[in-house]
């Protein structure tokens, strides 16, 4: 959560679950809820959608265990063993780079390793589905961005991603369970989100999770604090 105030603290939950956790700490009526925002206004939405012969799953990570990279690798290995064609596009840095090198001195053919880039939307347009395998999450900016850019998603069923249950094309798997992730991936290989559902997701992000709405909510909170 985020805290505002120099003399008294005013915790702010960035999702329903974070807000509920803050309330359990007995902050009284000083706790507030302001949904986090997706800064998607910078995205070039005119980029062409890549047509891939083999389905590409996109994933971001810098902390491999927390982000569930081991689960994704286990699930992808099982897909490969069962001759289900798919590729994992992992955008990695920091500790995750070291983990990948230790596990795969030579990258398997189903794994594509990339580095973070400023025009991150290109990854979303080059891939077919987003994977969020996190064991713990406050609010996933990348999941929100993926849904905005038209991807469907496979998501670990944890409190920090519960907000995405209001979106279309989101499938959940049991957190920390590689077999459950494998089953979700296997079912997804022939799935493609409809244009109607993709448009629904984009509009929902614009209306409920925009930076402008977040800024208005923060200003309103500051005014409320000053008036109290």
PDB file of C-alpha atoms in Angstrom:
ATOM      1  CA  UNK A   1       0.000   0.000   0.000  1.00  0.00           C
ATOM      2  CA  UNK A   2       1.032   3.635  -0.287  1.00  0.00           C
ATOM      3  CA  UNK A   3       1.058   6.122   2.544  1.00  0.00           C
ATOM      4  CA  UNK A   4       0.222   9.822   2.378  1.00  0.00           C
ATOM      5  CA  UNK A   5       0.809  12.296   5.211  1.00  0.00           C
ATOM      6  CA  UNK A   6       3.741  13.559   7.267  1.00  0.00           C
ATOM      7  CA  UNK A   7       2.177  13.613  10.741  1.00  0.00           C
ATOM      8  CA  UNK A   8      -0.567  11.017  10.449  1.00  0.00           C
ATOM      9  CA  UNK A   9      -0.457   8.092   8.084  1.00  0.00           C
ATOM     10  CA  UNK A  10      -3.196   7.449   5.540  1.00  0.00           C
ATOM     11  CA  UNK A  11      -2.699   4.038   3.907  1.00  0.00           C
ATOM     12  CA  UNK A  12      -4.000   3.593   0.376  1.00  0.00           C
ATOM     13  CA  UNK A  13      -4.819   0.166  -1.016  1.00  0.00           C
ATOM     14  CA  UNK A  14      -4.228  -0.142  -4.764  1.00  0.00           C
ATOM     15  CA  UNK A  15      -6.671  -3.043  -5.190  1.00  0.00           C
ATOM     16  CA  UNK A  16      -9.606  -4.548  -3.289  1.00  0.00           C
ATOM     17  CA  UNK A  17      -7.395  -7.198  -1.715  1.00  0.00           C
ATOM     18  CA  UNK A  18      -4.644  -4.791  -0.681  1.00  0.00           C
ATOM     19  CA  UNK A  19      -7.275  -2.477   0.789  1.00  0.00           C
ATOM     20  CA  UNK A  20      -8.809  -5.336   2.776  1.00  0.00           C
ATOM     21  CA  UNK A  21      -5.356  -6.320   4.056  1.00  0.00           C
ATOM     22  CA  UNK A  22      -4.711  -2.725   5.137  1.00  0.00           C
ATOM     23  CA  UNK A  23      -8.024  -2.590   6.982  1.00  0.00           C
ATOM     24  CA  UNK A  24      -7.093  -5.698   8.929  1.00  0.00           C
ATOM     25  CA  UNK A  25      -4.173  -3.714  10.366  1.00  0.00           C
ATOM     26  CA  UNK A  26      -6.681  -1.498  12.209  1.00  0.00           C
ATOM     27  CA  UNK A  27      -6.023   1.815  10.492  1.00  0.00           C
ATOM     28  CA  UNK A  28      -9.544   2.895  11.323  1.00  0.00           C
ATOM     29  CA  UNK A  29     -11.228   5.316   8.925  1.00  0.00           C
ATOM     30  CA  UNK A  30      -7.909   6.609   7.589  1.00  0.00           C
ATOM     31  CA  UNK A  31      -7.574   3.777   5.055  1.00  0.00           C
ATOM     32  CA  UNK A  32      -8.624   4.480   1.477  1.00  0.00           C
ATOM     33  CA  UNK A  33      -8.825   2.564  -1.775  1.00  0.00           C
ATOM     34  CA  UNK A  34      -7.555   3.929  -5.066  1.00  0.00           C
ATOM     35  CA  UNK A  35      -7.166   1.435  -7.867  1.00  0.00           C
ATOM     36  CA  UNK A  36      -3.773   1.505  -9.513  1.00  0.00           C
ATOM     37  CA  UNK A  37      -3.578   2.868 -13.031  1.00  0.00           C
ATOM     38  CA  UNK A  38      -2.289   1.547 -16.327  1.00  0.00           C
ATOM     39  CA  UNK A  39      -0.188   4.142 -18.158  1.00  0.00           C
ATOM     40  CA  UNK A  40      -1.279   2.895 -21.570  1.00  0.00           C
ATOM     41  CA  UNK A  41      -1.580   6.323 -23.168  1.00  0.00           C
ATOM     42  CA  UNK A  42       2.042   6.021 -24.280  1.00  0.00           C
ATOM     43  CA  UNK A  43       1.356   2.855 -26.295  1.00  0.00           C
ATOM     44  CA  UNK A  44       1.408   2.871 -30.083  1.00  0.00           C
ATOM     45  CA  UNK A  45      -1.863   1.084 -30.734  1.00  0.00           C
ATOM     46  CA  UNK A  46      -1.385   1.243 -34.516  1.00  0.00           C
ATOM     47  CA  UNK A  47       1.201  -1.545 -34.409  1.00  0.00           C
ATOM     48  CA  UNK A  48       0.196  -4.579 -36.499  1.00  0.00           C
ATOM     49  CA  UNK A  49      -0.755  -7.752 -34.636  1.00  0.00           C
ATOM     50  CA  UNK A  50       1.815 -10.461 -35.321  1.00  0.00           C
ATOM     51  CA  UNK A  51       0.436 -13.645 -36.890  1.00  0.00           C
ATOM     52  CA  UNK A  52       2.365 -16.521 -35.323  1.00  0.00           C
ATOM     53  CA  UNK A  53       2.403 -20.074 -36.638  1.00  0.00           C
ATOM     54  CA  UNK A  54       3.163 -21.315 -33.109  1.00  0.00           C
ATOM     55  CA  UNK A  55       1.301 -19.686 -30.240  1.00  0.00           C
ATOM     56  CA  UNK A  56       3.491 -17.326 -28.250  1.00  0.00           C
ATOM     57  CA  UNK A  57       2.961 -16.807 -24.524  1.00  0.00           C
ATOM     58  CA  UNK A  58       4.363 -13.616 -23.027  1.00  0.00           C
ATOM     59  CA  UNK A  59       5.703 -13.360 -19.498  1.00  0.00           C
ATOM     60  CA  UNK A  60       7.671 -10.729 -17.539  1.00  0.00           C
ATOM     61  CA  UNK A  61       9.950 -11.431 -14.592  1.00  0.00           C
ATOM     62  CA  UNK A  62      12.769 -10.062 -12.477  1.00  0.00           C
ATOM     63  CA  UNK A  63      12.227 -12.263  -9.406  1.00  0.00           C
ATOM     64  CA  UNK A  64      11.810 -15.827 -10.722  1.00  0.00           C
ATOM     65  CA  UNK A  65      10.198 -17.497  -7.698  1.00  0.00           C
ATOM     66  CA  UNK A  66       7.726 -14.735  -6.903  1.00  0.00           C
ATOM     67  CA  UNK A  67       6.737 -14.419 -10.569  1.00  0.00           C
ATOM     68  CA  UNK A  68       6.421 -18.189 -10.977  1.00  0.00           C
ATOM     69  CA  UNK A  69       8.984 -18.600 -13.746  1.00  0.00           C
ATOM     70  CA  UNK A  70       9.777 -22.099 -12.497  1.00  0.00           C
ATOM     71  CA  UNK A  71       6.102 -23.009 -12.881  1.00  0.00           C
ATOM     72  CA  UNK A  72       6.020 -21.687 -16.432  1.00  0.00           C
ATOM     73  CA  UNK A  73       9.163 -23.628 -17.336  1.00  0.00           C
ATOM     74  CA  UNK A  74       7.757 -26.851 -15.855  1.00  0.00           C
ATOM     75  CA  UNK A  75       4.489 -26.375 -17.734  1.00  0.00           C
ATOM     76  CA  UNK A  76       6.224 -25.563 -21.013  1.00  0.00           C
ATOM     77  CA  UNK A  77       8.449 -28.622 -20.690  1.00  0.00           C
ATOM     78  CA  UNK A  78       5.329 -30.748 -20.267  1.00  0.00           C
ATOM     79  CA  UNK A  79       3.710 -29.157 -23.318  1.00  0.00           C
ATOM     80  CA  UNK A  80       6.835 -29.995 -25.300  1.00  0.00           C
ATOM     81  CA  UNK A  81       6.886 -33.581 -24.014  1.00  0.00           C
ATOM     82  CA  UNK A  82       3.271 -33.985 -25.170  1.00  0.00           C
ATOM     83  CA  UNK A  83       4.121 -32.449 -28.558  1.00  0.00           C
ATOM     84  CA  UNK A  84       1.883 -29.425 -28.037  1.00  0.00           C
ATOM     85  CA  UNK A  85       3.568 -26.636 -29.968  1.00  0.00           C
ATOM     86  CA  UNK A  86       3.963 -23.354 -28.109  1.00  0.00           C
ATOM     87  CA  UNK A  87       6.665 -20.828 -27.278  1.00  0.00           C
ATOM     88  CA  UNK A  88       7.302 -18.843 -24.096  1.00  0.00           C
ATOM     89  CA  UNK A  89       8.579 -15.307 -24.655  1.00  0.00           C
ATOM     90  CA  UNK A  90      10.183 -14.302 -21.364  1.00  0.00           C
ATOM     91  CA  UNK A  91      11.147 -10.674 -20.801  1.00  0.00           C
ATOM     92  CA  UNK A  92      13.736 -11.053 -18.085  1.00  0.00           C
ATOM     93  CA  UNK A  93      16.271  -9.063 -16.128  1.00  0.00           C
ATOM     94  CA  UNK A  94      18.141  -9.118 -12.842  1.00  0.00           C
ATOM     95  CA  UNK A  95      17.891 -12.287 -10.772  1.00  0.00           C
ATOM     96  CA  UNK A  96      15.700 -13.931 -13.379  1.00  0.00           C
ATOM     97  CA  UNK A  97      18.509 -13.802 -15.949  1.00  0.00           C
ATOM     98  CA  UNK A  98      20.727 -15.747 -13.572  1.00  0.00           C
ATOM     99  CA  UNK A  99      17.981 -18.291 -12.906  1.00  0.00           C
ATOM    100  CA  UNK A 100      17.478 -18.914 -16.617  1.00  0.00           C
ATOM    101  CA  UNK A 101      21.210 -19.399 -17.200  1.00  0.00           C
ATOM    102  CA  UNK A 102      21.435 -21.882 -14.319  1.00  0.00           C
ATOM    103  CA  UNK A 103      18.425 -23.902 -15.432  1.00  0.00           C
ATOM    104  CA  UNK A 104      19.113 -23.775 -19.162  1.00  0.00           C
ATOM    105  CA  UNK A 105      22.790 -23.289 -20.125  1.00  0.00           C
ATOM    106  CA  UNK A 106      21.470 -23.812 -23.636  1.00  0.00           C
ATOM    107  CA  UNK A 107      18.014 -22.361 -24.228  1.00  0.00           C
ATOM    108  CA  UNK A 108      15.375 -24.920 -25.270  1.00  0.00           C
ATOM    109  CA  UNK A 109      13.703 -24.225 -28.636  1.00  0.00           C
ATOM    110  CA  UNK A 110      10.404 -23.308 -26.942  1.00  0.00           C
ATOM    111  CA  UNK A 111      11.985 -20.456 -24.919  1.00  0.00           C
ATOM    112  CA  UNK A 112      12.719 -16.988 -26.270  1.00  0.00           C
ATOM    113  CA  UNK A 113      14.576 -14.666 -23.900  1.00  0.00           C
ATOM    114  CA  UNK A 114      14.297 -10.879 -24.205  1.00  0.00           C
ATOM    115  CA  UNK A 115      15.239  -7.774 -22.263  1.00  0.00           C
ATOM    116  CA  UNK A 116      12.933  -4.940 -21.125  1.00  0.00           C
ATOM    117  CA  UNK A 117      12.398  -2.179 -23.660  1.00  0.00           C
ATOM    118  CA  UNK A 118      10.820   1.282 -23.583  1.00  0.00           C
ATOM    119  CA  UNK A 119       8.244   0.449 -26.265  1.00  0.00           C
ATOM    120  CA  UNK A 120       6.955  -2.524 -24.286  1.00  0.00           C
ATOM    121  CA  UNK A 121       3.742  -2.636 -26.316  1.00  0.00           C
ATOM    122  CA  UNK A 122       5.674  -4.290 -29.136  1.00  0.00           C
ATOM    123  CA  UNK A 123       5.932  -7.444 -26.993  1.00  0.00           C
ATOM    124  CA  UNK A 124       2.169  -7.447 -26.511  1.00  0.00           C
ATOM    125  CA  UNK A 125       1.528  -7.114 -30.244  1.00  0.00           C
ATOM    126  CA  UNK A 126       4.100  -9.789 -31.111  1.00  0.00           C
ATOM    127  CA  UNK A 127       2.579 -12.416 -28.782  1.00  0.00           C
ATOM    128  CA  UNK A 128      -0.770 -14.189 -28.527  1.00  0.00           C
ATOM    129  CA  UNK A 129      -1.472 -14.613 -24.807  1.00  0.00           C
ATOM    130  CA  UNK A 130      -0.143 -13.220 -21.528  1.00  0.00           C
ATOM    131  CA  UNK A 131       0.873 -15.437 -18.613  1.00  0.00           C
ATOM    132  CA  UNK A 132       0.911 -14.172 -15.023  1.00  0.00           C
ATOM    133  CA  UNK A 133       2.126 -17.046 -12.835  1.00  0.00           C
ATOM    134  CA  UNK A 134       2.916 -14.945  -9.760  1.00  0.00           C
ATOM    135  CA  UNK A 135       2.722 -16.488  -6.324  1.00  0.00           C
ATOM    136  CA  UNK A 136       2.193 -13.012  -4.850  1.00  0.00           C
ATOM    137  CA  UNK A 137       1.043  -9.765  -6.419  1.00  0.00           C
ATOM    138  CA  UNK A 138      -0.224  -6.380  -5.311  1.00  0.00           C
ATOM    139  CA  UNK A 139      -1.514  -5.154  -8.651  1.00  0.00           C
ATOM    140  CA  UNK A 140      -0.148  -6.421 -11.962  1.00  0.00           C
ATOM    141  CA  UNK A 141       0.508  -3.525 -14.318  1.00  0.00           C
ATOM    142  CA  UNK A 142       1.672  -5.879 -17.067  1.00  0.00           C
ATOM    143  CA  UNK A 143      -1.536  -7.935 -16.892  1.00  0.00           C
ATOM    144  CA  UNK A 144      -3.567  -4.756 -17.213  1.00  0.00           C
ATOM    145  CA  UNK A 145      -1.460  -3.642 -20.176  1.00  0.00           C
ATOM    146  CA  UNK A 146      -1.830  -7.029 -21.855  1.00  0.00           C
ATOM    147  CA  UNK A 147      -5.621  -6.936 -21.572  1.00  0.00           C
ATOM    148  CA  UNK A 148      -5.661  -3.370 -22.885  1.00  0.00           C
ATOM    149  CA  UNK A 149      -3.661  -4.310 -25.972  1.00  0.00           C
ATOM    150  CA  UNK A 150      -6.004  -7.155 -26.886  1.00  0.00           C
ATOM    151  CA  UNK A 151      -4.385 -10.253 -25.429  1.00  0.00           C
ATOM    152  CA  UNK A 152      -6.178 -12.948 -23.494  1.00  0.00           C
ATOM    153  CA  UNK A 153      -4.455 -14.110 -20.304  1.00  0.00           C
ATOM    154  CA  UNK A 154      -3.692 -17.105 -18.116  1.00  0.00           C
ATOM    155  CA  UNK A 155      -3.438 -15.983 -14.507  1.00  0.00           C
ATOM    156  CA  UNK A 156      -2.614 -17.512 -11.134  1.00  0.00           C
ATOM    157  CA  UNK A 157      -5.645 -17.360  -8.865  1.00  0.00           C
ATOM    158  CA  UNK A 158      -4.289 -15.114  -6.106  1.00  0.00           C
ATOM    159  CA  UNK A 159      -5.792 -12.104  -4.314  1.00  0.00           C
ATOM    160  CA  UNK A 160      -3.675  -9.588  -6.237  1.00  0.00           C
ATOM    161  CA  UNK A 161      -5.152 -10.620  -9.599  1.00  0.00           C
ATOM    162  CA  UNK A 162      -8.800 -10.997  -8.560  1.00  0.00           C
ATOM    163  CA  UNK A 163      -9.677  -7.687 -10.268  1.00  0.00           C
ATOM    164  CA  UNK A 164      -9.071  -9.341 -13.659  1.00  0.00           C
ATOM    165  CA  UNK A 165     -12.080 -11.640 -13.118  1.00  0.00           C
ATOM    166  CA  UNK A 166     -14.166  -8.731 -14.407  1.00  0.00           C
ATOM    167  CA  UNK A 167     -12.395  -8.922 -17.774  1.00  0.00           C
ATOM    168  CA  UNK A 168     -12.980 -11.153 -20.799  1.00  0.00           C
ATOM    169  CA  UNK A 169     -10.634 -13.913 -21.960  1.00  0.00           C
ATOM    170  CA  UNK A 170      -8.947 -14.479 -18.579  1.00  0.00           C
ATOM    171  CA  UNK A 171      -8.399 -18.082 -17.451  1.00  0.00           C
ATOM    172  CA  UNK A 172      -7.185 -18.905 -13.958  1.00  0.00           C
ATOM    173  CA  UNK A 173      -5.026 -21.720 -12.611  1.00  0.00           C
ATOM    174  CA  UNK A 174      -4.135 -22.814  -9.096  1.00  0.00           C
ATOM    175  CA  UNK A 175      -1.316 -20.717  -7.698  1.00  0.00           C
ATOM    176  CA  UNK A 176       1.993 -22.554  -7.319  1.00  0.00           C
ATOM    177  CA  UNK A 177       0.740 -25.574  -9.306  1.00  0.00           C
ATOM    178  CA  UNK A 178       2.670 -26.253 -12.517  1.00  0.00           C
ATOM    179  CA  UNK A 179       0.272 -29.026 -13.561  1.00  0.00           C
ATOM    180  CA  UNK A 180      -2.664 -26.633 -13.261  1.00  0.00           C
ATOM    181  CA  UNK A 181      -0.791 -24.092 -15.380  1.00  0.00           C
ATOM    182  CA  UNK A 182      -0.014 -26.790 -17.946  1.00  0.00           C
ATOM    183  CA  UNK A 183      -3.712 -27.674 -18.214  1.00  0.00           C
ATOM    184  CA  UNK A 184      -4.628 -24.016 -18.714  1.00  0.00           C
ATOM    185  CA  UNK A 185      -1.962 -23.640 -21.415  1.00  0.00           C
ATOM    186  CA  UNK A 186      -3.025 -26.832 -23.164  1.00  0.00           C
ATOM    187  CA  UNK A 187      -6.636 -25.638 -23.308  1.00  0.00           C
ATOM    188  CA  UNK A 188      -5.542 -22.227 -24.556  1.00  0.00           C
ATOM    189  CA  UNK A 189      -3.449 -23.263 -27.563  1.00  0.00           C
ATOM    190  CA  UNK A 190      -6.513 -23.217 -29.849  1.00  0.00           C
ATOM    191  CA  UNK A 191      -8.211 -20.246 -28.193  1.00  0.00           C
ATOM    192  CA  UNK A 192      -8.296 -16.744 -29.636  1.00  0.00           C
ATOM    193  CA  UNK A 193     -10.012 -13.849 -27.901  1.00  0.00           C
ATOM    194  CA  UNK A 194     -12.787 -12.309 -29.978  1.00  0.00           C
ATOM    195  CA  UNK A 195     -12.558  -8.754 -31.273  1.00  0.00           C
ATOM    196  CA  UNK A 196     -15.651  -7.918 -29.222  1.00  0.00           C
ATOM    197  CA  UNK A 197     -14.127  -9.188 -25.974  1.00  0.00           C
ATOM    198  CA  UNK A 198     -10.803  -7.458 -26.698  1.00  0.00           C
ATOM    199  CA  UNK A 199     -12.656  -4.179 -27.261  1.00  0.00           C
ATOM    200  CA  UNK A 200     -14.584  -4.680 -24.005  1.00  0.00           C
ATOM    201  CA  UNK A 201     -11.297  -5.061 -22.104  1.00  0.00           C
ATOM    202  CA  UNK A 202      -9.745  -2.005 -23.675  1.00  0.00           C
ATOM    203  CA  UNK A 203     -12.743   0.193 -22.872  1.00  0.00           C
ATOM    204  CA  UNK A 204     -12.856  -1.106 -19.299  1.00  0.00           C
ATOM    205  CA  UNK A 205      -9.206  -0.183 -18.750  1.00  0.00           C
ATOM    206  CA  UNK A 206      -9.750   3.283 -20.232  1.00  0.00           C
ATOM    207  CA  UNK A 207     -12.829   3.945 -18.109  1.00  0.00           C
ATOM    208  CA  UNK A 208     -11.784   2.459 -14.763  1.00  0.00           C
ATOM    209  CA  UNK A 209      -7.991   2.271 -14.652  1.00  0.00           C
ATOM    210  CA  UNK A 210      -6.758   5.325 -16.549  1.00  0.00           C
ATOM    211  CA  UNK A 211      -4.018   7.567 -15.185  1.00  0.00           C
ATOM    212  CA  UNK A 212      -6.459  10.483 -15.378  1.00  0.00           C
ATOM    213  CA  UNK A 213      -8.964   8.731 -13.146  1.00  0.00           C
ATOM    214  CA  UNK A 214      -6.193   7.715 -10.737  1.00  0.00           C
ATOM    215  CA  UNK A 215      -4.965  11.343 -10.555  1.00  0.00           C
ATOM    216  CA  UNK A 216      -8.481  12.619  -9.860  1.00  0.00           C
ATOM    217  CA  UNK A 217      -8.860  10.095  -7.041  1.00  0.00           C
ATOM    218  CA  UNK A 218      -5.501  11.045  -5.505  1.00  0.00           C
ATOM    219  CA  UNK A 219      -6.370  14.763  -5.631  1.00  0.00           C
ATOM    220  CA  UNK A 220      -9.742  14.045  -4.027  1.00  0.00           C
ATOM    221  CA  UNK A 221      -8.016  12.094  -1.251  1.00  0.00           C
ATOM    222  CA  UNK A 222      -5.572  14.940  -0.596  1.00  0.00           C
ATOM    223  CA  UNK A 223      -8.457  17.374  -0.330  1.00  0.00           C
ATOM    224  CA  UNK A 224     -10.258  15.063   2.080  1.00  0.00           C
ATOM    225  CA  UNK A 225      -7.134  14.790   4.263  1.00  0.00           C
ATOM    226  CA  UNK A 226      -6.596  18.565   4.295  1.00  0.00           C
ATOM    227  CA  UNK A 227     -10.217  19.165   5.265  1.00  0.00           C
ATOM    228  CA  UNK A 228     -10.173  16.640   8.108  1.00  0.00           C
TER     229      UNK A 228
END
